[in-house]
mmCIF file of C-alpha atoms in Angstrom:
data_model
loop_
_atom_site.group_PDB
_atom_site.id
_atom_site.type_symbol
_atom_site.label_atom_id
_atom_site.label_comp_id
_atom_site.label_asym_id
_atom_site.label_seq_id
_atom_site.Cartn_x
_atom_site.Cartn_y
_atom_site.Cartn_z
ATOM 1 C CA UNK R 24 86.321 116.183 75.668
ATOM 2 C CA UNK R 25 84.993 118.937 78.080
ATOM 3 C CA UNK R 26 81.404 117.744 77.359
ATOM 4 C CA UNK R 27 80.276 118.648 81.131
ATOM 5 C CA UNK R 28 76.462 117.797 80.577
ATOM 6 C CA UNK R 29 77.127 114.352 79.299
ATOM 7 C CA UNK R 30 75.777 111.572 81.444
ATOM 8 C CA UNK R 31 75.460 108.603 78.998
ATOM 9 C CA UNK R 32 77.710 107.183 76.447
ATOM 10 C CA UNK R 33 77.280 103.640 74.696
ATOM 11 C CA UNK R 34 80.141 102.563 72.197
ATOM 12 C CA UNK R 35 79.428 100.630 68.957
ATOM 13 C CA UNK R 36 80.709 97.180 68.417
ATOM 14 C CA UNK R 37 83.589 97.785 66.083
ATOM 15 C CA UNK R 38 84.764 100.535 67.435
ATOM 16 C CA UNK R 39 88.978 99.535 68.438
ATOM 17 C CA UNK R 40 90.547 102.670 69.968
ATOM 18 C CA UNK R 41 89.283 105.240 72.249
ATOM 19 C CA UNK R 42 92.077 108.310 71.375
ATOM 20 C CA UNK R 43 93.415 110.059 74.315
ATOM 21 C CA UNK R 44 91.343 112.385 76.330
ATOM 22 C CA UNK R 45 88.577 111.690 74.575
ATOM 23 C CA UNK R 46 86.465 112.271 77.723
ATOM 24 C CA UNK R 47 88.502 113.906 79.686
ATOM 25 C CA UNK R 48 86.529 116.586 82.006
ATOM 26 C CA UNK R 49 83.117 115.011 81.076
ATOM 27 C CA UNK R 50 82.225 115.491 84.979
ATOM 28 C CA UNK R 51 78.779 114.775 84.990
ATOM 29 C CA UNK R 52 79.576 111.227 82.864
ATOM 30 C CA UNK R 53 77.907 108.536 84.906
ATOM 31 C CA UNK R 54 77.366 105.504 82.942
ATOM 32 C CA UNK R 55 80.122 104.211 79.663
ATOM 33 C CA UNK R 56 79.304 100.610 78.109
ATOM 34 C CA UNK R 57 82.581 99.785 76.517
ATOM 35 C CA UNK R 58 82.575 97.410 73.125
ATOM 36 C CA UNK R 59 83.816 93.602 73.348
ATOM 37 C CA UNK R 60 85.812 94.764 70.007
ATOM 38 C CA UNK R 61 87.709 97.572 71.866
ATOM 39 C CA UNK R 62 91.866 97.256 71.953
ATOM 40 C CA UNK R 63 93.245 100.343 73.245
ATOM 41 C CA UNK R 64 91.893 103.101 75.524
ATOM 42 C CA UNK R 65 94.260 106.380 75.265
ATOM 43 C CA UNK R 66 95.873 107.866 77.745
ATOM 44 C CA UNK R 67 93.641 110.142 79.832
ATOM 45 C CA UNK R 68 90.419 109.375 78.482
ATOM 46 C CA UNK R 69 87.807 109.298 81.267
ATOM 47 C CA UNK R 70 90.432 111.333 83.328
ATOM 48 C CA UNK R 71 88.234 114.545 85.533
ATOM 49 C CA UNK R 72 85.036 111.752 85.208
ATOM 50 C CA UNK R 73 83.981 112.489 88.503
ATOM 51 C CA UNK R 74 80.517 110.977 88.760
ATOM 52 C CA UNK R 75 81.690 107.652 87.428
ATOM 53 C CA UNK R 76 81.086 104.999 89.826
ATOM 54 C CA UNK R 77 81.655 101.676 88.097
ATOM 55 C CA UNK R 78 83.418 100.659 84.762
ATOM 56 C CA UNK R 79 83.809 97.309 83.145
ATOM 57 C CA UNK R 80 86.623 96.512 80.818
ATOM 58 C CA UNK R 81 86.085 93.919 77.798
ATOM 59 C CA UNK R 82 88.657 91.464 77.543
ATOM 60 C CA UNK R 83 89.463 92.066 74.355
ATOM 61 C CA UNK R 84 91.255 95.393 75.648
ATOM 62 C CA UNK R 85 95.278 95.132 75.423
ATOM 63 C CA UNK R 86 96.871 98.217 75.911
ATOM 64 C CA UNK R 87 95.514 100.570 78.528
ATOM 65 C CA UNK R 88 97.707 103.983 78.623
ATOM 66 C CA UNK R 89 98.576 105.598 81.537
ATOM 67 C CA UNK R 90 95.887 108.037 83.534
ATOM 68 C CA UNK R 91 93.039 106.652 82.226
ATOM 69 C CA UNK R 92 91.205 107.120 85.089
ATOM 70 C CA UNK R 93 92.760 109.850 87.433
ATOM 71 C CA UNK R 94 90.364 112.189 88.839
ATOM 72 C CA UNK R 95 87.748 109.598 89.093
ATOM 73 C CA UNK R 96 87.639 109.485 92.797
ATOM 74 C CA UNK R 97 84.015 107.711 92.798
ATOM 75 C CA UNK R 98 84.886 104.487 91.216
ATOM 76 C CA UNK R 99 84.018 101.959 93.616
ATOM 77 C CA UNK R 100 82.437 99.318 91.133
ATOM 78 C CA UNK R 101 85.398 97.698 88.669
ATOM 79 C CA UNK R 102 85.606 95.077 86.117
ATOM 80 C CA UNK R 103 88.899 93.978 84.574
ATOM 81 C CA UNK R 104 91.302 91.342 83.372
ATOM 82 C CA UNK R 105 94.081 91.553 85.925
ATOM 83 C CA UNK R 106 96.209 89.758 83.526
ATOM 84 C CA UNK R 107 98.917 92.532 82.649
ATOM 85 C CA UNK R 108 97.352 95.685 84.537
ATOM 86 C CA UNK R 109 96.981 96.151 88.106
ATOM 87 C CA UNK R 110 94.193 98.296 89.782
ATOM 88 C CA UNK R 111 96.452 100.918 91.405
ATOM 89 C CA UNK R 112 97.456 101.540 88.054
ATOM 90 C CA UNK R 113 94.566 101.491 86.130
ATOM 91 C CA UNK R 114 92.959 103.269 88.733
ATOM 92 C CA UNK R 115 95.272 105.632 90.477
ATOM 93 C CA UNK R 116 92.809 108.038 92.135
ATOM 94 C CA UNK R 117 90.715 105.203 93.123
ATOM 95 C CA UNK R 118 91.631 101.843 93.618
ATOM 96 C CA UNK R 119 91.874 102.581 97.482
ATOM 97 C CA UNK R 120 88.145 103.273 97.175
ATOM 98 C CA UNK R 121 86.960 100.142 95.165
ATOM 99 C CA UNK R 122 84.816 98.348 96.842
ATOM 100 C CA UNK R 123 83.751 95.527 94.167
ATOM 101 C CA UNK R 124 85.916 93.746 91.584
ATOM 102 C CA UNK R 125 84.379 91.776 88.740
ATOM 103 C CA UNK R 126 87.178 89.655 87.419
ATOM 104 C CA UNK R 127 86.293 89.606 83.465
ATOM 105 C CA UNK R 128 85.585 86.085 82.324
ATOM 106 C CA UNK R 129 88.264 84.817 79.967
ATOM 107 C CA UNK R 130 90.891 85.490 82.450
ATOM 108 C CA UNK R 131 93.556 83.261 83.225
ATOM 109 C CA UNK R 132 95.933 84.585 85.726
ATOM 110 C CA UNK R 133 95.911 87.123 88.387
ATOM 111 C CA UNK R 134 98.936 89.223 87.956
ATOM 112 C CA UNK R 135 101.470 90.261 91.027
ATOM 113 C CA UNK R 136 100.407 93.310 93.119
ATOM 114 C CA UNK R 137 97.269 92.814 90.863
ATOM 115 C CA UNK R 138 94.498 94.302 93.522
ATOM 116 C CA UNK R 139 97.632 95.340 96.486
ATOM 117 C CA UNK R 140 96.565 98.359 98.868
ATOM 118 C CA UNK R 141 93.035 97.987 97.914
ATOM 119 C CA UNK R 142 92.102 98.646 101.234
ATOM 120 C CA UNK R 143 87.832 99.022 100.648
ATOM 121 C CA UNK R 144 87.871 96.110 98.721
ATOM 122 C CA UNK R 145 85.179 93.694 100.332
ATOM 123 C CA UNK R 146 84.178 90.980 98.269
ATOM 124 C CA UNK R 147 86.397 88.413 95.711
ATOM 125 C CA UNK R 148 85.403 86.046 93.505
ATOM 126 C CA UNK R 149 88.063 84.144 91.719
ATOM 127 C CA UNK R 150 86.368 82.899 88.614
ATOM 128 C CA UNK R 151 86.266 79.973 86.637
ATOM 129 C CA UNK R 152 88.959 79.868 84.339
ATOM 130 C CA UNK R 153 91.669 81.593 86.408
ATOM 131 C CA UNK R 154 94.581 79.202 87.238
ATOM 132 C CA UNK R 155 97.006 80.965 88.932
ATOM 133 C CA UNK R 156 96.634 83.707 91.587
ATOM 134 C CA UNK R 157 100.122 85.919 91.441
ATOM 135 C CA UNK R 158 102.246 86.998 94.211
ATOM 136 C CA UNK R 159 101.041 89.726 96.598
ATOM 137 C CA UNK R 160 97.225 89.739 94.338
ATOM 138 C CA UNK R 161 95.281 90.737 97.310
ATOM 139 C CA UNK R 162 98.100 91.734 99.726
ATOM 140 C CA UNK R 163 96.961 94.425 102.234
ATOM 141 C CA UNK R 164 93.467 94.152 101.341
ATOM 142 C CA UNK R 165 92.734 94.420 104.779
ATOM 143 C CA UNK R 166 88.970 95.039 104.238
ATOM 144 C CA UNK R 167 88.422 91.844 102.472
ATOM 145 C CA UNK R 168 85.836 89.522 104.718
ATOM 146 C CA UNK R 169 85.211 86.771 101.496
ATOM 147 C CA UNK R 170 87.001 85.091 98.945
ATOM 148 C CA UNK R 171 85.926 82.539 96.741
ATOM 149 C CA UNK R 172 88.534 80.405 94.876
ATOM 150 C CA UNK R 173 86.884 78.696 92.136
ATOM 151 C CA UNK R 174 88.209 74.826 90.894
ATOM 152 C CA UNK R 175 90.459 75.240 88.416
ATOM 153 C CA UNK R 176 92.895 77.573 90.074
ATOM 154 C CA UNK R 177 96.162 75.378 90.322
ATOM 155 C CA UNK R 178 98.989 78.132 92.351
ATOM 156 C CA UNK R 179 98.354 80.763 94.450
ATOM 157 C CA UNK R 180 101.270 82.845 95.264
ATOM 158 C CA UNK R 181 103.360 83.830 97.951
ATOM 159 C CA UNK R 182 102.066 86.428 100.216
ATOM 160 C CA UNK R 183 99.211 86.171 97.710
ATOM 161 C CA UNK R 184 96.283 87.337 100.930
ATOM 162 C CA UNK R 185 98.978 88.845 102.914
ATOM 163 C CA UNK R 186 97.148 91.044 106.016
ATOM 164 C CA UNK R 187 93.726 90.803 104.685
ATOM 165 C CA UNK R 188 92.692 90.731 108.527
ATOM 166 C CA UNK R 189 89.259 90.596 108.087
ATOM 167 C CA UNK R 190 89.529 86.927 106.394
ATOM 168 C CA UNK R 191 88.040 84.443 108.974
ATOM 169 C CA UNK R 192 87.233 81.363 106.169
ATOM 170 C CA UNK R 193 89.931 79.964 103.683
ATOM 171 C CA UNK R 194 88.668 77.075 101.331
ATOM 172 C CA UNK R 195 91.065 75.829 99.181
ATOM 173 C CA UNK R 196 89.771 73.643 96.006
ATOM 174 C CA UNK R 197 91.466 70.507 95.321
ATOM 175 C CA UNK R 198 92.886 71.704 92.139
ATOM 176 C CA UNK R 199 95.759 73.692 93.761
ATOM 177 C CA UNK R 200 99.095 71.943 93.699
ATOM 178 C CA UNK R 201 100.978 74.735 94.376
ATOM 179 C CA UNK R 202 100.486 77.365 97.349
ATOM 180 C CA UNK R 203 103.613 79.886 97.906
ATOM 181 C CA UNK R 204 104.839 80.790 101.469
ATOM 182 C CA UNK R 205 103.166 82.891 103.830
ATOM 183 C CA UNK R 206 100.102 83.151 101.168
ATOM 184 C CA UNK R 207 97.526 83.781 103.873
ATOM 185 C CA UNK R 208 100.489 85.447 106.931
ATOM 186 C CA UNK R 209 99.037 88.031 109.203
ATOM 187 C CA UNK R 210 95.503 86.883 108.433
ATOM 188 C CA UNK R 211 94.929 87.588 112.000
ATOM 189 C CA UNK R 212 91.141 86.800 111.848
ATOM 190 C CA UNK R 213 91.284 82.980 109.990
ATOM 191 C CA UNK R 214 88.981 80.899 111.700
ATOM 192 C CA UNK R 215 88.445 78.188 109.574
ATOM 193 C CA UNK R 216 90.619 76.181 106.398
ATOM 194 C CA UNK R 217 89.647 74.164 104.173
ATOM 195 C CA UNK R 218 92.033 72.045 102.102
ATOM 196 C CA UNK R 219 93.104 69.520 99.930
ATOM 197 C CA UNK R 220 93.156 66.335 101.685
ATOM 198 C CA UNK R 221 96.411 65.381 99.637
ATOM 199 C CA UNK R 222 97.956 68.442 101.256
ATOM 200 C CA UNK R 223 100.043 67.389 104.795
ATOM 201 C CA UNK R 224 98.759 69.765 107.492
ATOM 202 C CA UNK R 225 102.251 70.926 108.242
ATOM 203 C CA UNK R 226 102.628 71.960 104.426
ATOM 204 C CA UNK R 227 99.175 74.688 105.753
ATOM 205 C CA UNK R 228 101.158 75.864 108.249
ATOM 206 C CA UNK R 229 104.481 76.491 106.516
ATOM 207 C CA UNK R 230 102.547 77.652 103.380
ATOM 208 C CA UNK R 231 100.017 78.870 104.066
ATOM 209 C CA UNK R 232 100.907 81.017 107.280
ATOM 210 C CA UNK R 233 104.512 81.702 107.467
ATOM 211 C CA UNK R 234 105.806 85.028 108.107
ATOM 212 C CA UNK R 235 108.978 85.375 106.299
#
């Protein structure tokens, strides 16, 4: 805590709990390699990181307490399971500014609102092993020009890509069965869909582009 001339820090393997604050006001802190064994980061404890530009979260994390990461204004480089958190609340100071989301492997659903409002967010990739994509994920992303959907993913909810303007391809794999309403609405920029061929077209239109 306060450590201002810290620039490295590598946890151990073992290590389960990061206590709260624990680096709070390390402003120089650049580079943290979390442990796979890690459970719990406290509330607070990179908060005032300023120099920290990218952070990736083991799975194996549960509980993350609130203001983790306020202050860090320079995170543009994530990695998370968007199971139970979502990146305006992990990252509150930043999540507008993220530019690159790593979605940790092990993952199996996207939650609701999961990356909503992150408006500098560029590039998805929707790993294997990820079946279900939540409501409103990736809603108002509206710097998001790719997204890759990998097979396996069976729903993707509604409003799911809502006004991610930039979008201009859309390939569905053949593993979705599900697809809520309006998932891909005021994607004003869509050029090109790819879908199912067991999907009727006027179920892409209804679905997939429906305002209300």
């Amino acid at each position: 805590m306060g450590c201002t001339g810290l620039r490295e820090v590598s946890l151990s393997e073992g290590l389960i709990d990061i206590y709260p604050s624990a680096f709070y006001g390390c402003s120089k802190l650049q580079i943290i390699n979390l442990p796979n064994t890690l459970s719990t980061v406290g509330g607070s404890a990179f908060s005032g990181c300023e120099c920290l530009s990218s952070i990736r979260i083991p799975a194996s994390v549960a509980k993350i307490e609130n203001t983790v990461f306020s202050g860090c204004a320079n995170l543009l480089d994530v990695g998370f399971s968007p199971e139970t958190h979502t990146a305006s609340a992990i990252f509150p100071s930043s999540y507008r500014n993220i530019t690159n989301v790593v979605i940790t492997a092990g993952t199996k659903c996207i939650c609701d609102d999961a990356f909503g409002g992150c408006v500098s967010l560029r590039n998805v990739a929707v790993s294997q092993g990820v079946e279900s994509i939540g409501k409103r994920a990736f809603s108002g992303c509206t710097a998001l020009s790719y997204v890759s959907i990998a097979d396996g993913v069976c729903s993707i909810g509604e409003q799911a890509f809502y006004e991610c303007d930039q979008l201009s391809t859309i390939e569905i794999p053949s593993s979705v069965t599900s697809i809520g309403r309006g998932a891909f609405s005021w994607c004003s920029n869509i050029r090109s869909v790819v879908y199912p061929a067991c999907m009727p077209m006027r179920d892409v239109f209804t679905y997939f582009f429906a305002i209300t």
